Amino acid sequence: MNSTEIFLSLLQHNKRSFEELQWPNSDTFEVVVGAILVQNTTWKNTQKALSNLNNANLLSLDVIADLDIALLADLIKPSGFYNTKAKRLYGLIKAIKKDFDDFENFRQNVTREWLLGIKGIGPETCDAILCYACGRAEMVVDAYALRILNALDYEFESYDEAKEWLGSLDFDKVYKSTGLFDELGVFRLYHSLIMEFCKDYSKGKKLDHDVVKLHFGY
């Protein structure tokens, strides 16, 4: 079974509109913050932390850059590991200000290598920022994707190897099935379909392998 077949099977399973599957406030600075806050926690907890920042009118690059780090940590407490995440977020924002000055310049000119050089940003967080905040066609490989691949008996030696395999789609088939006509839209949809499938069929952090194999006809 190849990646295109997995994508099309997930698409067939999906019962939600493409709009419902989108990362909230894509292409904005909020995504950068959310990508840090969602590390090692649920999206529900991340949303609580983002709401705290939003309600305090703090969801902007310039404002957080001047914010007391203890206050930042307190506001993002619902996301867990809040002291560590506050330091990571503060460090990233200071680096953005130093090298790009503002979010739009960062969005247009940041590279994967630059992001991976920031403390606390690994490949998954990096690609989430590039894909959802910067509009780059990068496939995000998260724990959900690895659960599906593991259930289908696929093993990869590295994040980049799994990313390359998942991103190797027959785009003509995918475009025909989705009505989408750009790689960015497809990768965003693919990532969302994976998450929704795993939410439907996971118990805790475990995915029912028999259900997966039955669904994918594997």
PDB file of C-alpha atoms in Angstrom:
ATOM      1  CA  MET A   1       0.000   0.000   0.000  1.00  0.00           C
ATOM      2  CA  ASN A   2       1.446   3.361  -0.991  1.00  0.00           C
ATOM      3  CA  SER A   3       0.868   6.831   0.408  1.00  0.00           C
ATOM      4  CA  THR A   4      -1.667   7.775  -2.265  1.00  0.00           C
ATOM      5  CA  GLU A   5      -3.801   4.757  -1.380  1.00  0.00           C
ATOM      6  CA  ILE A   6      -3.653   5.668   2.305  1.00  0.00           C
ATOM      7  CA  PHE A   7      -4.675   9.251   1.513  1.00  0.00           C
ATOM      8  CA  LEU A   8      -7.630   8.165  -0.635  1.00  0.00           C
ATOM      9  CA  SER A   9      -8.799   5.669   2.004  1.00  0.00           C
ATOM     10  CA  LEU A  10      -8.685   8.381   4.656  1.00  0.00           C
ATOM     11  CA  LEU A  11     -10.574  10.724   2.352  1.00  0.00           C
ATOM     12  CA  GLN A  12     -13.277   8.101   1.888  1.00  0.00           C
ATOM     13  CA  HIS A  13     -13.561   7.662   5.661  1.00  0.00           C
ATOM     14  CA  ASN A  14     -13.807  11.409   6.296  1.00  0.00           C
ATOM     15  CA  LYS A  15     -17.202  12.831   7.232  1.00  0.00           C
ATOM     16  CA  ARG A  16     -16.145  16.427   7.800  1.00  0.00           C
ATOM     17  CA  SER A  17     -15.898  19.347   5.404  1.00  0.00           C
ATOM     18  CA  PHE A  18     -12.476  20.559   4.322  1.00  0.00           C
ATOM     19  CA  GLU A  19     -13.166  23.814   6.164  1.00  0.00           C
ATOM     20  CA  GLU A  20     -13.767  21.946   9.440  1.00  0.00           C
ATOM     21  CA  LEU A  21     -10.436  20.158   9.030  1.00  0.00           C
ATOM     22  CA  GLN A  22      -8.316  23.287   8.694  1.00  0.00           C
ATOM     23  CA  TRP A  23      -5.899  24.424  11.412  1.00  0.00           C
ATOM     24  CA  PRO A  24      -7.616  27.420  13.069  1.00  0.00           C
ATOM     25  CA  ASN A  25      -6.271  30.780  11.896  1.00  0.00           C
ATOM     26  CA  SER A  26      -3.859  29.258   9.398  1.00  0.00           C
ATOM     27  CA  ASP A  27      -1.229  31.608   7.941  1.00  0.00           C
ATOM     28  CA  THR A  28      -1.131  33.774  11.067  1.00  0.00           C
ATOM     29  CA  PHE A  29       1.287  34.276  13.954  1.00  0.00           C
ATOM     30  CA  GLU A  30      -1.083  32.300  16.188  1.00  0.00           C
ATOM     31  CA  VAL A  31       0.008  29.115  14.402  1.00  0.00           C
ATOM     32  CA  VAL A  32       3.627  29.689  15.439  1.00  0.00           C
ATOM     33  CA  VAL A  33       2.555  29.977  19.061  1.00  0.00           C
ATOM     34  CA  GLY A  34       0.232  26.983  18.789  1.00  0.00           C
ATOM     35  CA  ALA A  35       2.937  24.806  17.263  1.00  0.00           C
ATOM     36  CA  ILE A  36       5.052  25.294  20.389  1.00  0.00           C
ATOM     37  CA  LEU A  37       2.182  24.949  22.858  1.00  0.00           C
ATOM     38  CA  VAL A  38       0.832  21.720  21.348  1.00  0.00           C
ATOM     39  CA  GLN A  39       4.070  19.849  22.041  1.00  0.00           C
ATOM     40  CA  ASN A  40       3.364  16.856  24.308  1.00  0.00           C
ATOM     41  CA  THR A  41      -0.252  17.795  24.948  1.00  0.00           C
ATOM     42  CA  THR A  42      -3.702  17.732  23.368  1.00  0.00           C
ATOM     43  CA  TRP A  43      -5.111  20.339  21.028  1.00  0.00           C
ATOM     44  CA  LYS A  44      -7.862  20.973  23.588  1.00  0.00           C
ATOM     45  CA  ASN A  45      -5.282  22.060  26.168  1.00  0.00           C
ATOM     46  CA  THR A  46      -3.470  24.097  23.531  1.00  0.00           C
ATOM     47  CA  GLN A  47      -6.664  25.968  22.688  1.00  0.00           C
ATOM     48  CA  LYS A  48      -7.148  26.886  26.350  1.00  0.00           C
ATOM     49  CA  ALA A  49      -3.665  28.400  26.474  1.00  0.00           C
ATOM     50  CA  LEU A  50      -4.203  30.233  23.180  1.00  0.00           C
ATOM     51  CA  SER A  51      -7.510  31.589  24.483  1.00  0.00           C
ATOM     52  CA  ASN A  52      -5.740  32.973  27.550  1.00  0.00           C
ATOM     53  CA  LEU A  53      -3.277  34.813  25.325  1.00  0.00           C
ATOM     54  CA  ASN A  54      -5.993  36.000  22.963  1.00  0.00           C
ATOM     55  CA  ASN A  55      -8.256  37.231  25.770  1.00  0.00           C
ATOM     56  CA  ALA A  56      -5.331  39.238  27.139  1.00  0.00           C
ATOM     57  CA  ASN A  57      -4.667  40.687  23.656  1.00  0.00           C
ATOM     58  CA  LEU A  58      -1.187  39.157  23.643  1.00  0.00           C
ATOM     59  CA  LEU A  59      -1.213  37.103  20.453  1.00  0.00           C
ATOM     60  CA  SER A  60       1.245  39.216  18.535  1.00  0.00           C
ATOM     61  CA  LEU A  61       4.964  38.950  17.901  1.00  0.00           C
ATOM     62  CA  ASP A  62       5.833  42.390  19.269  1.00  0.00           C
ATOM     63  CA  VAL A  63       3.717  42.070  22.406  1.00  0.00           C
ATOM     64  CA  ILE A  64       5.036  38.656  23.446  1.00  0.00           C
ATOM     65  CA  ALA A  65       8.601  39.795  22.733  1.00  0.00           C
ATOM     66  CA  ASP A  66       8.215  42.430  25.467  1.00  0.00           C
ATOM     67  CA  LEU A  67       6.198  40.258  27.856  1.00  0.00           C
ATOM     68  CA  ASP A  68       7.528  39.126  31.222  1.00  0.00           C
ATOM     69  CA  ILE A  69       8.385  35.444  30.812  1.00  0.00           C
ATOM     70  CA  ALA A  70       6.797  34.524  34.156  1.00  0.00           C
ATOM     71  CA  LEU A  71       3.497  36.050  33.017  1.00  0.00           C
ATOM     72  CA  LEU A  72       3.772  34.223  29.695  1.00  0.00           C
ATOM     73  CA  ALA A  73       4.321  30.929  31.523  1.00  0.00           C
ATOM     74  CA  ASP A  74       1.284  31.548  33.729  1.00  0.00           C
ATOM     75  CA  LEU A  75      -0.969  32.290  30.754  1.00  0.00           C
ATOM     76  CA  ILE A  76       0.041  29.149  28.846  1.00  0.00           C
ATOM     77  CA  LYS A  77      -0.223  26.893  31.915  1.00  0.00           C
ATOM     78  CA  PRO A  78      -3.110  24.803  30.451  1.00  0.00           C
ATOM     79  CA  SER A  79      -0.734  23.462  27.776  1.00  0.00           C
ATOM     80  CA  GLY A  80       1.516  21.801  30.375  1.00  0.00           C
ATOM     81  CA  PHE A  81       5.313  22.066  30.714  1.00  0.00           C
ATOM     82  CA  TYR A  82       4.553  25.775  30.740  1.00  0.00           C
ATOM     83  CA  ASN A  83       7.914  27.008  32.021  1.00  0.00           C
ATOM     84  CA  THR A  84       9.775  25.090  29.313  1.00  0.00           C
ATOM     85  CA  LYS A  85       7.333  26.174  26.620  1.00  0.00           C
ATOM     86  CA  ALA A  86       7.516  29.800  27.720  1.00  0.00           C
ATOM     87  CA  LYS A  87      11.301  29.709  27.340  1.00  0.00           C
ATOM     88  CA  ARG A  88      11.033  28.040  23.927  1.00  0.00           C
ATOM     89  CA  LEU A  89       8.408  30.465  22.689  1.00  0.00           C
ATOM     90  CA  TYR A  90      10.276  33.471  24.045  1.00  0.00           C
ATOM     91  CA  GLY A  91      13.524  32.274  22.459  1.00  0.00           C
ATOM     92  CA  LEU A  92      11.859  31.725  19.084  1.00  0.00           C
ATOM     93  CA  ILE A  93      10.181  35.117  19.115  1.00  0.00           C
ATOM     94  CA  LYS A  94      13.388  36.918  20.058  1.00  0.00           C
ATOM     95  CA  ALA A  95      15.168  35.130  17.191  1.00  0.00           C
ATOM     96  CA  ILE A  96      12.406  36.094  14.753  1.00  0.00           C
ATOM     97  CA  LYS A  97      12.645  39.730  15.841  1.00  0.00           C
ATOM     98  CA  LYS A  98      16.427  39.696  15.517  1.00  0.00           C
ATOM     99  CA  ASP A  99      16.679  38.009  12.106  1.00  0.00           C
ATOM    100  CA  PHE A 100      13.392  38.956  10.402  1.00  0.00           C
ATOM    101  CA  ASP A 101      12.026  41.939  12.356  1.00  0.00           C
ATOM    102  CA  ASP A 102       8.361  41.068  11.766  1.00  0.00           C
ATOM    103  CA  PHE A 103       6.121  38.063  11.181  1.00  0.00           C
ATOM    104  CA  GLU A 104       5.449  38.714   7.496  1.00  0.00           C
ATOM    105  CA  ASN A 105       9.155  38.837   6.672  1.00  0.00           C
ATOM    106  CA  PHE A 106       9.663  35.675   8.730  1.00  0.00           C
ATOM    107  CA  ARG A 107       6.775  33.999   6.927  1.00  0.00           C
ATOM    108  CA  GLN A 108       8.199  34.786   3.501  1.00  0.00           C
ATOM    109  CA  ASN A 109      11.887  34.135   4.127  1.00  0.00           C
ATOM    110  CA  VAL A 110      12.417  31.643   6.952  1.00  0.00           C
ATOM    111  CA  THR A 111      14.060  28.340   6.033  1.00  0.00           C
ATOM    112  CA  ARG A 112      13.698  24.872   7.492  1.00  0.00           C
ATOM    113  CA  GLU A 113      17.349  24.962   8.508  1.00  0.00           C
ATOM    114  CA  TRP A 114      16.843  28.213  10.429  1.00  0.00           C
ATOM    115  CA  LEU A 115      13.885  26.819  12.365  1.00  0.00           C
ATOM    116  CA  LEU A 116      15.663  23.577  13.198  1.00  0.00           C
ATOM    117  CA  GLY A 117      18.474  25.646  14.669  1.00  0.00           C
ATOM    118  CA  ILE A 118      16.148  27.110  17.302  1.00  0.00           C
ATOM    119  CA  LYS A 119      16.185  25.374  20.685  1.00  0.00           C
ATOM    120  CA  GLY A 120      13.035  23.334  21.286  1.00  0.00           C
ATOM    121  CA  ILE A 121      12.010  23.066  17.632  1.00  0.00           C
ATOM    122  CA  GLY A 122      12.252  19.593  16.167  1.00  0.00           C
ATOM    123  CA  PRO A 123      11.267  18.430  12.675  1.00  0.00           C
ATOM    124  CA  GLU A 124       7.539  18.071  13.419  1.00  0.00           C
ATOM    125  CA  THR A 125       7.161  21.514  14.999  1.00  0.00           C
ATOM    126  CA  CYS A 126       9.307  22.996  12.243  1.00  0.00           C
ATOM    127  CA  ASP A 127       7.176  21.539   9.461  1.00  0.00           C
ATOM    128  CA  ALA A 128       3.943  22.519  11.226  1.00  0.00           C
ATOM    129  CA  ILE A 129       5.125  26.141  11.314  1.00  0.00           C
ATOM    130  CA  LEU A 130       6.269  26.047   7.691  1.00  0.00           C
ATOM    131  CA  CYS A 131       3.080  24.393   6.453  1.00  0.00           C
ATOM    132  CA  TYR A 132       0.409  26.159   8.496  1.00  0.00           C
ATOM    133  CA  ALA A 133       1.979  29.536   9.310  1.00  0.00           C
ATOM    134  CA  CYS A 134       4.242  30.128   6.314  1.00  0.00           C
ATOM    135  CA  GLY A 135       2.255  28.463   3.539  1.00  0.00           C
ATOM    136  CA  ARG A 136       4.999  26.052   2.492  1.00  0.00           C
ATOM    137  CA  ALA A 137       4.223  22.650   0.992  1.00  0.00           C
ATOM    138  CA  GLU A 138       5.737  20.571   3.804  1.00  0.00           C
ATOM    139  CA  MET A 139       4.197  17.287   4.956  1.00  0.00           C
ATOM    140  CA  VAL A 140       3.864  17.163   8.748  1.00  0.00           C
ATOM    141  CA  VAL A 141       4.588  13.773  10.293  1.00  0.00           C
ATOM    142  CA  ASP A 142       3.159  13.595  13.795  1.00  0.00           C
ATOM    143  CA  ALA A 143       2.516  10.803  16.302  1.00  0.00           C
ATOM    144  CA  TYR A 144      -0.833  10.073  14.645  1.00  0.00           C
ATOM    145  CA  ALA A 145       0.808   9.472  11.267  1.00  0.00           C
ATOM    146  CA  LEU A 146       3.338   7.132  12.846  1.00  0.00           C
ATOM    147  CA  ARG A 147       0.516   5.201  14.548  1.00  0.00           C
ATOM    148  CA  ILE A 148      -1.139   4.516  11.207  1.00  0.00           C
ATOM    149  CA  LEU A 149       2.128   3.604   9.527  1.00  0.00           C
ATOM    150  CA  ASN A 150       3.049   1.295  12.392  1.00  0.00           C
ATOM    151  CA  ALA A 151      -0.347  -0.400  12.228  1.00  0.00           C
ATOM    152  CA  LEU A 152       0.267  -1.009   8.525  1.00  0.00           C
ATOM    153  CA  ASP A 153       3.690  -2.518   9.355  1.00  0.00           C
ATOM    154  CA  TYR A 154       5.730   0.370   7.969  1.00  0.00           C
ATOM    155  CA  GLU A 155       8.891   1.340   9.808  1.00  0.00           C
ATOM    156  CA  PHE A 156      11.182   4.266   9.056  1.00  0.00           C
ATOM    157  CA  GLU A 157      14.631   5.047  10.374  1.00  0.00           C
ATOM    158  CA  SER A 158      14.050   8.790  10.641  1.00  0.00           C
ATOM    159  CA  TYR A 159      11.453  11.551  10.566  1.00  0.00           C
ATOM    160  CA  ASP A 160      12.684  12.720   7.168  1.00  0.00           C
ATOM    161  CA  GLU A 161      12.366   9.228   5.705  1.00  0.00           C
ATOM    162  CA  ALA A 162       8.752   8.950   6.879  1.00  0.00           C
ATOM    163  CA  LYS A 163       8.047  12.465   5.594  1.00  0.00           C
ATOM    164  CA  GLU A 164       9.449  11.667   2.159  1.00  0.00           C
ATOM    165  CA  TRP A 165       7.383   8.474   1.935  1.00  0.00           C
ATOM    166  CA  LEU A 166       4.124  10.137   2.998  1.00  0.00           C
ATOM    167  CA  GLY A 167       4.739  13.080   0.685  1.00  0.00           C
ATOM    168  CA  SER A 168       5.303  10.862  -2.359  1.00  0.00           C
ATOM    169  CA  LEU A 169       1.753  11.170  -3.632  1.00  0.00           C
ATOM    170  CA  ASP A 170       0.294  10.733  -7.079  1.00  0.00           C
ATOM    171  CA  PHE A 171      -0.935  14.310  -7.160  1.00  0.00           C
ATOM    172  CA  ASP A 172      -2.983  13.841 -10.329  1.00  0.00           C
ATOM    173  CA  LYS A 173      -5.112  11.230  -8.543  1.00  0.00           C
ATOM    174  CA  VAL A 174      -5.300  13.305  -5.386  1.00  0.00           C
ATOM    175  CA  TYR A 175      -6.279  16.480  -7.233  1.00  0.00           C
ATOM    176  CA  LYS A 176      -9.011  14.602  -9.082  1.00  0.00           C
ATOM    177  CA  SER A 177     -10.436  13.180  -5.842  1.00  0.00           C
ATOM    178  CA  THR A 178     -10.285  16.349  -3.754  1.00  0.00           C
ATOM    179  CA  GLY A 179     -10.742  19.227  -6.167  1.00  0.00           C
ATOM    180  CA  LEU A 180      -7.566  20.728  -4.735  1.00  0.00           C
ATOM    181  CA  PHE A 181      -4.867  21.859  -7.121  1.00  0.00           C
ATOM    182  CA  ASP A 182      -1.832  22.695  -5.014  1.00  0.00           C
ATOM    183  CA  GLU A 183       0.532  20.624  -2.890  1.00  0.00           C
ATOM    184  CA  LEU A 184       0.122  22.856   0.164  1.00  0.00           C
ATOM    185  CA  GLY A 185      -3.624  22.260   0.314  1.00  0.00           C
ATOM    186  CA  VAL A 186      -3.125  18.530  -0.135  1.00  0.00           C
ATOM    187  CA  PHE A 187      -0.516  18.247   2.617  1.00  0.00           C
ATOM    188  CA  ARG A 188      -2.683  20.247   5.010  1.00  0.00           C
ATOM    189  CA  LEU A 189      -5.659  18.026   4.220  1.00  0.00           C
ATOM    190  CA  TYR A 190      -3.619  14.815   4.502  1.00  0.00           C
ATOM    191  CA  HIS A 191      -2.337  15.797   7.937  1.00  0.00           C
ATOM    192  CA  SER A 192      -5.866  16.641   9.100  1.00  0.00           C
ATOM    193  CA  LEU A 193      -7.328  13.396   7.736  1.00  0.00           C
ATOM    194  CA  ILE A 194      -4.696  11.407   9.615  1.00  0.00           C
ATOM    195  CA  MET A 195      -5.483  13.208  12.874  1.00  0.00           C
ATOM    196  CA  GLU A 196      -9.242  12.755  12.536  1.00  0.00           C
ATOM    197  CA  PHE A 197      -8.928   9.048  11.719  1.00  0.00           C
ATOM    198  CA  CYS A 198      -6.708   8.428  14.736  1.00  0.00           C
ATOM    199  CA  LYS A 199      -9.021  10.374  17.030  1.00  0.00           C
ATOM    200  CA  ASP A 200     -11.898   8.154  15.881  1.00  0.00           C
ATOM    201  CA  TYR A 201     -10.058   4.855  16.350  1.00  0.00           C
ATOM    202  CA  SER A 202      -7.559   5.441  19.148  1.00  0.00           C
ATOM    203  CA  LYS A 203      -7.949   4.453  22.761  1.00  0.00           C
ATOM    204  CA  GLY A 204      -5.542   6.615  24.695  1.00  0.00           C
ATOM    205  CA  LYS A 205      -2.345   6.583  22.667  1.00  0.00           C
ATOM    206  CA  LYS A 206      -3.058   3.205  21.068  1.00  0.00           C
ATOM    207  CA  LEU A 207      -4.611   2.670  17.657  1.00  0.00           C
ATOM    208  CA  ASP A 208      -6.540  -0.554  17.007  1.00  0.00           C
ATOM    209  CA  HIS A 209      -4.341  -2.287  14.430  1.00  0.00           C
ATOM    210  CA  ASP A 210      -7.094  -4.689  13.345  1.00  0.00           C
ATOM    211  CA  VAL A 211      -9.473  -1.804  12.632  1.00  0.00           C
ATOM    212  CA  VAL A 212      -6.763  -0.021  10.651  1.00  0.00           C
ATOM    213  CA  LYS A 213      -5.969  -3.046   8.518  1.00  0.00           C
ATOM    214  CA  LEU A 214      -9.670  -3.707   7.928  1.00  0.00           C
ATOM    215  CA  HIS A 215     -10.291  -0.082   6.933  1.00  0.00           C
ATOM    216  CA  PHE A 216      -7.353   0.055   4.558  1.00  0.00           C
ATOM    217  CA  GLY A 217      -7.929  -3.459   3.216  1.00  0.00           C
ATOM    218  CA  TYR A 218      -4.395  -4.337   4.169  1.00  0.00           C
TER     219      TYR A 218
END
